[in-house]
mmCIF file of C-alpha atoms in Angstrom:
data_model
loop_
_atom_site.group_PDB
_atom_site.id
_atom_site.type_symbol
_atom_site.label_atom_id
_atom_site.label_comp_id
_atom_site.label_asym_id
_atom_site.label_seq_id
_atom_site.Cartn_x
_atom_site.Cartn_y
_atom_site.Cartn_z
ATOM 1 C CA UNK N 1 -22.980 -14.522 5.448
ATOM 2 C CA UNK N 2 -23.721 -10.985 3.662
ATOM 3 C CA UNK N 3 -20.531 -8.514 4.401
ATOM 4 C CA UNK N 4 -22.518 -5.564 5.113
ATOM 5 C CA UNK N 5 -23.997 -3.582 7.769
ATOM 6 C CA UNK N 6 -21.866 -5.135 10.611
ATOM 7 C CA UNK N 7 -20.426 -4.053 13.934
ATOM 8 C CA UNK N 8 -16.769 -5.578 13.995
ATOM 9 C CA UNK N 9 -14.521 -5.249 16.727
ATOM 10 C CA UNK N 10 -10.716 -5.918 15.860
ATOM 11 C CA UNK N 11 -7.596 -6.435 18.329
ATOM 12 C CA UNK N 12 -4.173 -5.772 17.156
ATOM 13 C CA UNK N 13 -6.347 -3.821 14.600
ATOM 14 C CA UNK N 14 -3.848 -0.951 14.307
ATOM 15 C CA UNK N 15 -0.834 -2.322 12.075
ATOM 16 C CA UNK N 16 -0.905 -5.638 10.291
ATOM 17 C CA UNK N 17 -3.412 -8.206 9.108
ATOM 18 C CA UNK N 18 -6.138 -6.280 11.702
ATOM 19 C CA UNK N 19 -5.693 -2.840 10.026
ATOM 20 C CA UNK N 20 -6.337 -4.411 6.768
ATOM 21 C CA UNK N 21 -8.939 -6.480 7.736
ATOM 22 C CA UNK N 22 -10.384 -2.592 9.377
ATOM 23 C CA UNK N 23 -10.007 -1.231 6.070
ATOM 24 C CA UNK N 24 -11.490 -4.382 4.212
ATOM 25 C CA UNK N 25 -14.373 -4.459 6.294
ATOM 26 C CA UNK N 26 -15.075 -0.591 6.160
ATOM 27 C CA UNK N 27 -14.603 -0.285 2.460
ATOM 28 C CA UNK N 28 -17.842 -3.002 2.668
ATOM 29 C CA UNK N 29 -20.249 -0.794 4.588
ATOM 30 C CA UNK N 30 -19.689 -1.981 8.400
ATOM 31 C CA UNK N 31 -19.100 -0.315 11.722
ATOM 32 C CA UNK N 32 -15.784 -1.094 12.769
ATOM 33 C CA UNK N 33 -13.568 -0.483 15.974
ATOM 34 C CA UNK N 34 -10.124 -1.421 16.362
ATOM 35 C CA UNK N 35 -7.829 -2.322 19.261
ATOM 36 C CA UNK N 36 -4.575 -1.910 20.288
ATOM 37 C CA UNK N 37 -2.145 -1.149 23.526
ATOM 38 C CA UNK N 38 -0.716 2.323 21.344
ATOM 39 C CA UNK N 39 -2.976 5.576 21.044
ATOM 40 C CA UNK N 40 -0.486 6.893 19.547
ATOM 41 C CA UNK N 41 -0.518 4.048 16.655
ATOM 42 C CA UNK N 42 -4.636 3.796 16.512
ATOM 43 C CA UNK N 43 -5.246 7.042 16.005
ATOM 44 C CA UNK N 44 -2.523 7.219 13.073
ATOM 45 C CA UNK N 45 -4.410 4.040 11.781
ATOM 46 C CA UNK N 46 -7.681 5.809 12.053
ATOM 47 C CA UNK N 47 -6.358 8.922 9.653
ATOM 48 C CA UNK N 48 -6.290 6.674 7.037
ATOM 49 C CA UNK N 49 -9.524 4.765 7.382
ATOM 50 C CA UNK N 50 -12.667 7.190 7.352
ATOM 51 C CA UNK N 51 -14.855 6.485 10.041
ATOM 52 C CA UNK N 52 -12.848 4.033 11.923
ATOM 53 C CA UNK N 53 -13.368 3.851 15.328
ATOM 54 C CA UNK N 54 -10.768 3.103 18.219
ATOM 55 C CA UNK N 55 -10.263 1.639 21.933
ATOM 56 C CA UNK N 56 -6.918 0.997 23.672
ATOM 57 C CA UNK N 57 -6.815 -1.874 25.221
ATOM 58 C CA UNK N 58 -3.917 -3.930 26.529
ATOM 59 C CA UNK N 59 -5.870 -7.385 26.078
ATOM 60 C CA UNK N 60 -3.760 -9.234 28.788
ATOM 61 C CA UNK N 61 -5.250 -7.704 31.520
ATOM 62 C CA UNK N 62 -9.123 -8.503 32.173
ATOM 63 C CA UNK N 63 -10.700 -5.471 33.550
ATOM 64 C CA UNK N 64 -9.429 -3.883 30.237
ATOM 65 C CA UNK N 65 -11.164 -6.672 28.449
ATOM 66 C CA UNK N 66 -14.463 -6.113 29.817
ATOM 67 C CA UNK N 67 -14.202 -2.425 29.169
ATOM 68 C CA UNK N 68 -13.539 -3.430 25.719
ATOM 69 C CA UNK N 69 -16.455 -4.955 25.139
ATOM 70 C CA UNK N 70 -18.817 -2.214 26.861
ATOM 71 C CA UNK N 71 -17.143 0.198 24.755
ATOM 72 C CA UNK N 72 -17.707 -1.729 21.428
ATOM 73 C CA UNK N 73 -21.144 -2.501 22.281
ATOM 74 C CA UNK N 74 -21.967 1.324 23.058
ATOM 75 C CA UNK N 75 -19.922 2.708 19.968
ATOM 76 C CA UNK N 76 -20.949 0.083 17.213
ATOM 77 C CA UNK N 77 -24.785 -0.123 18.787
ATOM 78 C CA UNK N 78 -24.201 -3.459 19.525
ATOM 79 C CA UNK N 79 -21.269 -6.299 18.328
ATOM 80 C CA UNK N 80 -22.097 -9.035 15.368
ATOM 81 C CA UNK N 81 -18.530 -9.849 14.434
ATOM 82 C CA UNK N 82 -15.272 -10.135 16.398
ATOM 83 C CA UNK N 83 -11.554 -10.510 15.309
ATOM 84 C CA UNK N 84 -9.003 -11.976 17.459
ATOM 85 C CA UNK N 85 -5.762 -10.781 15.619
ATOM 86 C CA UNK N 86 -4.030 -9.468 18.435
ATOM 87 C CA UNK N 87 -0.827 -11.589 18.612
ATOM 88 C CA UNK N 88 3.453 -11.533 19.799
ATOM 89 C CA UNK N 89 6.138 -13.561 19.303
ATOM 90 C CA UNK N 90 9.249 -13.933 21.708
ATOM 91 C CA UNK N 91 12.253 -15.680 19.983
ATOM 92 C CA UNK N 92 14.340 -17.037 22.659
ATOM 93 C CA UNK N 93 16.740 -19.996 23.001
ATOM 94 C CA UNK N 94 15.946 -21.589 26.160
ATOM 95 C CA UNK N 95 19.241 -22.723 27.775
ATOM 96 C CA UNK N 96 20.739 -19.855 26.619
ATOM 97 C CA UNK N 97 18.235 -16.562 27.156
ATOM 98 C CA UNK N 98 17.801 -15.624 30.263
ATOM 99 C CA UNK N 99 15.513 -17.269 32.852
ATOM 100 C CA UNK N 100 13.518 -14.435 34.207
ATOM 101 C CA UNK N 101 13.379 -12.946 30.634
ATOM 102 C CA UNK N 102 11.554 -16.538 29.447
ATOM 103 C CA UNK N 103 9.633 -16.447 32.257
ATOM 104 C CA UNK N 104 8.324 -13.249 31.536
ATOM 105 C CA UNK N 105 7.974 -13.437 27.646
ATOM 106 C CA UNK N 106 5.690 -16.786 28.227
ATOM 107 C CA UNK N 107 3.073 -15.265 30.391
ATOM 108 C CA UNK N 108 3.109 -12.673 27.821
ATOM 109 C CA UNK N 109 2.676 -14.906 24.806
ATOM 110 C CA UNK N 110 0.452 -16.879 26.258
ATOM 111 C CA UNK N 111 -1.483 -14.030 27.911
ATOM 112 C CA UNK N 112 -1.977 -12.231 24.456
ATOM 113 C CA UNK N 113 -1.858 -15.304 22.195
ATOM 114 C CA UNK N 114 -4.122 -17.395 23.538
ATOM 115 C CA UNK N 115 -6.031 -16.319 27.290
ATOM 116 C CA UNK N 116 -6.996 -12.943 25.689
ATOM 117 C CA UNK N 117 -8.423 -14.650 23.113
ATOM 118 C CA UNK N 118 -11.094 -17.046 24.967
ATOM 119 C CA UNK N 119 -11.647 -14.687 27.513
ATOM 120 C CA UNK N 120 -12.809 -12.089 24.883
ATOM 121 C CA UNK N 121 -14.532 -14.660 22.880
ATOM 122 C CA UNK N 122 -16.461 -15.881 26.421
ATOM 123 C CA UNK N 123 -16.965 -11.875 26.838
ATOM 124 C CA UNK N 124 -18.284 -11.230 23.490
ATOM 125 C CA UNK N 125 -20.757 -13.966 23.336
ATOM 126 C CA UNK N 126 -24.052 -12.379 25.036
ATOM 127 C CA UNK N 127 -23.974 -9.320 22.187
ATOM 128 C CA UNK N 128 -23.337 -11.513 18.963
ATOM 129 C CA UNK N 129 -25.782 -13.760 20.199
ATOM 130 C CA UNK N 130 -28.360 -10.693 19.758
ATOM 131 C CA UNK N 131 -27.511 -10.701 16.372
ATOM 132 C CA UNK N 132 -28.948 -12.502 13.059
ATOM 133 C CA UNK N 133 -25.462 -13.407 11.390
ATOM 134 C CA UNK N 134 -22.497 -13.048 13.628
ATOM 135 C CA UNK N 135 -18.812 -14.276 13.920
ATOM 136 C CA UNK N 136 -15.855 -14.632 15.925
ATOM 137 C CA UNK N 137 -13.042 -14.910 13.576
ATOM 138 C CA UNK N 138 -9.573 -16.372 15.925
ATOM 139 C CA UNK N 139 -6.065 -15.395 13.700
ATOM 140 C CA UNK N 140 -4.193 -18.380 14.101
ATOM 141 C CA UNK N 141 -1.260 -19.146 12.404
ATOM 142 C CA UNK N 142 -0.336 -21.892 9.772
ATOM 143 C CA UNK N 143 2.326 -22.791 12.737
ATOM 144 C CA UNK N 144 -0.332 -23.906 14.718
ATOM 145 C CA UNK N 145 0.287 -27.082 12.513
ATOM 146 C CA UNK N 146 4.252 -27.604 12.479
ATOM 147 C CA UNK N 147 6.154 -25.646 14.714
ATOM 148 C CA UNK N 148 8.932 -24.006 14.024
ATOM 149 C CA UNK N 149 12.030 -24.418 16.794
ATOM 150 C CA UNK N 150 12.454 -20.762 16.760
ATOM 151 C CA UNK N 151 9.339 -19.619 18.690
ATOM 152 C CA UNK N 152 8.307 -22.712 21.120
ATOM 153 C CA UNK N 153 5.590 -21.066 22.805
ATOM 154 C CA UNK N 154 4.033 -19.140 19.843
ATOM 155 C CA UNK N 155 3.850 -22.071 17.926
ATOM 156 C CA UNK N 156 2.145 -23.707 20.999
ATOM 157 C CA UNK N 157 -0.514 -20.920 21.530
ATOM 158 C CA UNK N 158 -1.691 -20.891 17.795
ATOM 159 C CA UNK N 159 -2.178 -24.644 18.623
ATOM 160 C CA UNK N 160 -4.382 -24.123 21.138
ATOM 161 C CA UNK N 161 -6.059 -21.032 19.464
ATOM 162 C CA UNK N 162 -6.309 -23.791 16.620
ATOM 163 C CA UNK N 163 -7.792 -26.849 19.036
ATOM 164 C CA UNK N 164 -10.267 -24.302 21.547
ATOM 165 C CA UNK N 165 -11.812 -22.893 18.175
ATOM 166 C CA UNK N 166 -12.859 -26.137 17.061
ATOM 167 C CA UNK N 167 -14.328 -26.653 20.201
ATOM 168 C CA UNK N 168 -15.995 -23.373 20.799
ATOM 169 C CA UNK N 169 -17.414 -24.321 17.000
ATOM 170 C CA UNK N 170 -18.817 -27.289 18.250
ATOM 171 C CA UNK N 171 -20.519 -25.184 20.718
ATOM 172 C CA UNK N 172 -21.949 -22.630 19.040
ATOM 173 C CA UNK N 173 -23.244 -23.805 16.129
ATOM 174 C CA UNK N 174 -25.931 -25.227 17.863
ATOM 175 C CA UNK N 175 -26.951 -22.332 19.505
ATOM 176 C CA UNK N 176 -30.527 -20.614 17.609
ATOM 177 C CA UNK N 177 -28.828 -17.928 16.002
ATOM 178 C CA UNK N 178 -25.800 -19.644 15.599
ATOM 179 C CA UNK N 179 -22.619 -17.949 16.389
ATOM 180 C CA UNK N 180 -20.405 -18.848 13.799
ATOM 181 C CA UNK N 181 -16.611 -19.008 14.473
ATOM 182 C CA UNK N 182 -13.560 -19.147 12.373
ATOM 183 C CA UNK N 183 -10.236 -20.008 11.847
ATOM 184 C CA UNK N 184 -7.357 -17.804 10.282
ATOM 185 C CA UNK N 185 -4.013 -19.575 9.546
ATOM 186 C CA UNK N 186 -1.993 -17.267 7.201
ATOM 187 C CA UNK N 187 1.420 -18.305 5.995
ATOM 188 C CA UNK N 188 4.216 -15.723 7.086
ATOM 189 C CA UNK N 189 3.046 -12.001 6.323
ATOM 190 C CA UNK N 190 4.547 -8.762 5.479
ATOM 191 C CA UNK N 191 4.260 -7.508 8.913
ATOM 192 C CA UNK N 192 6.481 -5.583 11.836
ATOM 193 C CA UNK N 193 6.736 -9.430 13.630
ATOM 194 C CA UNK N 194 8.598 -10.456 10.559
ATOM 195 C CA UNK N 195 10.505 -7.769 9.678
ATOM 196 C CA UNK N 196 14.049 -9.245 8.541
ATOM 197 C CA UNK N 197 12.933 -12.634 7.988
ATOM 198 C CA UNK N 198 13.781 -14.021 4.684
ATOM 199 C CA UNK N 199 11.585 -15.495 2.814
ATOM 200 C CA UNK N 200 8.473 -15.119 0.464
ATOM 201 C CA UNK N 201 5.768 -13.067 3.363
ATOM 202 C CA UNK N 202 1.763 -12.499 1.567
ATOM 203 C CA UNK N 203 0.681 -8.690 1.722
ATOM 204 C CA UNK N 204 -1.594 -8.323 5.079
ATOM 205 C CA UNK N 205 -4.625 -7.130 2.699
ATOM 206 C CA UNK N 206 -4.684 -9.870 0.702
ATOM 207 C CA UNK N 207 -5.251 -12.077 3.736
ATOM 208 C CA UNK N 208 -8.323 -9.574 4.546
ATOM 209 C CA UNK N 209 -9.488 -10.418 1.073
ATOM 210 C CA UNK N 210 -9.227 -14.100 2.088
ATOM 211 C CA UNK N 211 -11.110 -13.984 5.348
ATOM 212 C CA UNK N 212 -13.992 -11.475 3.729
ATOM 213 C CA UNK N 213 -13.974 -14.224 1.078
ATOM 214 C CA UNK N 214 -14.470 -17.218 3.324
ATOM 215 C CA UNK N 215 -17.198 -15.464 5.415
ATOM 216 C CA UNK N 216 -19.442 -14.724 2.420
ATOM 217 C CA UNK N 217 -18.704 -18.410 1.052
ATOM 218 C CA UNK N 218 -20.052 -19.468 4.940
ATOM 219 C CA UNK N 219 -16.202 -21.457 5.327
ATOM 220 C CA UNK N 220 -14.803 -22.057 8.715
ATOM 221 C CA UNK N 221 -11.105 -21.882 7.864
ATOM 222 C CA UNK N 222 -9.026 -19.655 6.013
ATOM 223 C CA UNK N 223 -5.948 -21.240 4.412
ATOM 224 C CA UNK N 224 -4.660 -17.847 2.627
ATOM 225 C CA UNK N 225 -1.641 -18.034 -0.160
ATOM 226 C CA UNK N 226 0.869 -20.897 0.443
ATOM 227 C CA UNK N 227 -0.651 -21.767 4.119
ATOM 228 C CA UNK N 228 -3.079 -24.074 1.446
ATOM 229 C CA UNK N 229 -0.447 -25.813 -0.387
ATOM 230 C CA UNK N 230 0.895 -26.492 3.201
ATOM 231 C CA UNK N 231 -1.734 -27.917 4.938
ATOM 232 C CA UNK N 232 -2.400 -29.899 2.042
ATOM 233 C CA UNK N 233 0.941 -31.565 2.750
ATOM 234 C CA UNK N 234 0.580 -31.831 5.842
ATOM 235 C CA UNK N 235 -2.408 -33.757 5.880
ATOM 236 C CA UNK N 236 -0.958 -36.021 3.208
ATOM 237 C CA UNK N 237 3.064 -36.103 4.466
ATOM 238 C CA UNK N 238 2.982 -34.596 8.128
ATOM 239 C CA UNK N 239 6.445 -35.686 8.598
ATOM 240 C CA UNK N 240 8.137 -33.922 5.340
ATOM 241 C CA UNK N 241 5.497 -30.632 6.408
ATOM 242 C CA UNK N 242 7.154 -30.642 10.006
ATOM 243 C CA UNK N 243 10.758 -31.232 8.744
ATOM 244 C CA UNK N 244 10.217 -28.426 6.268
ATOM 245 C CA UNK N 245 9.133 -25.765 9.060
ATOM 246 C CA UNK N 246 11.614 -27.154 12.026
ATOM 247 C CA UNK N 247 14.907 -25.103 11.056
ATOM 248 C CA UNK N 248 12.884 -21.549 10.621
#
């Protein structure tokens, strides 16, 4: 897949992985829009990046989803890849936090996590299927795996980000153009989520590098830094892999 000359559209694209993956794929001569709940935080993201465009967007809520889309498609002249990046995670004990707060943090987990993500992905599908070459690329996580008991349902949505892009593979590549579609699972990153976590975290643009490196090389996952060495060992030792992640 050449890296040039595209229309990208990036949630969570103004902090993070997305922001690098805005400046990775501008620095490469696309179009590129990012998305994000904060102005406030796009347009400080945009200073940085010339020519970046934004859209805020809270991506649980449909109608906002839809107006995403329009808006990419009228800004960009049209959409040939899309990020799904945008992503939370709650930390909470169940037994112990609060009821209504668990009850609230899982419909937003799951509503950003994973629902956002098909339902932009469904959404998106009419314009990149316009195009020549086009992508969706879905951010999973290497958690989506072995889970970790610290963050039940994030752990469960990259799972199913991890099983419905498979599927939605399966799908499109036999579509004439084929829409091809990707999977991200970075190890833990230097990022705001994990801010305090110990532990060795890869720099957010060198998992841009990685993704910009598996599109041109046509690969449908991304195993960036030591997310390889892990799901080598989990395909060989699943049990030792899933005992190593449990306690974090």
């Amino acid at each position: 897949m050449r890296l040039s000359d595209h229309k990208v559209l990036i949630t969570g694209g103004s902090a993070g992985i997305g922001l690098a993956l805005a400046r990775a794929f501008t620095s490469r001569g696309n179009r590129v829009l990012i998305a994000a709940r904060s102005a406030d935080r796009l347009h400080a993201a945009a200073r940085g990046v010339p020519d970046l465009q934004v859209a805020t967007c809270d991506v649980r809520r449909e109608d906002q989803l839809r107006q995403l889309i329009e808006r990419a498609g009228a800004a960009l002249g049209g959409l040939s890849i899309l990020v799904n990046n945008a992503g939370i995670q709650r930390n909470d004990k169940y037994g112990e936090t609060d009821e209504e707060t668990v009850l609230t943090h899982v419909d937003d987990e799951i509503g950003v996590n994973l629902t956002a993500l098909v339902k932009l992905s469904a959404l998106a599908i009419p314009l990149l299927s316009r195009e020549p070459e086009s992508a969706i690329v879905n951010v999973s996580s290497v958690l989506a795996l072995a889970p970790k008991q610290s963050a039940p349902i994030y752990c469960a949505s990259k799972a199913a980000v991890r099983s419905f892009t498979k599927a939605l593979r399966y799908q499109l590549e036999q579509r004439a153009p084929a829409v091809r579609v990707v999977e991200v699972l970075p190890p833990m990153v230097d990022t705001a989520m994990t801010r305090g976590r110990a532990g060795p975290k890869m720099p957010p643009h060198e998992v841009a590098d990685a993704v910009l490196a598996a599109l041109e090389a046509d690969r449908t996952e991304v195993l960036p830094g030591r997310a390889r060495a892990f799901a080598r060992l989990f395909r060989v030792l699943p049990g030792r892999a899933e005992r190593l992640m449990r306690g974090r």
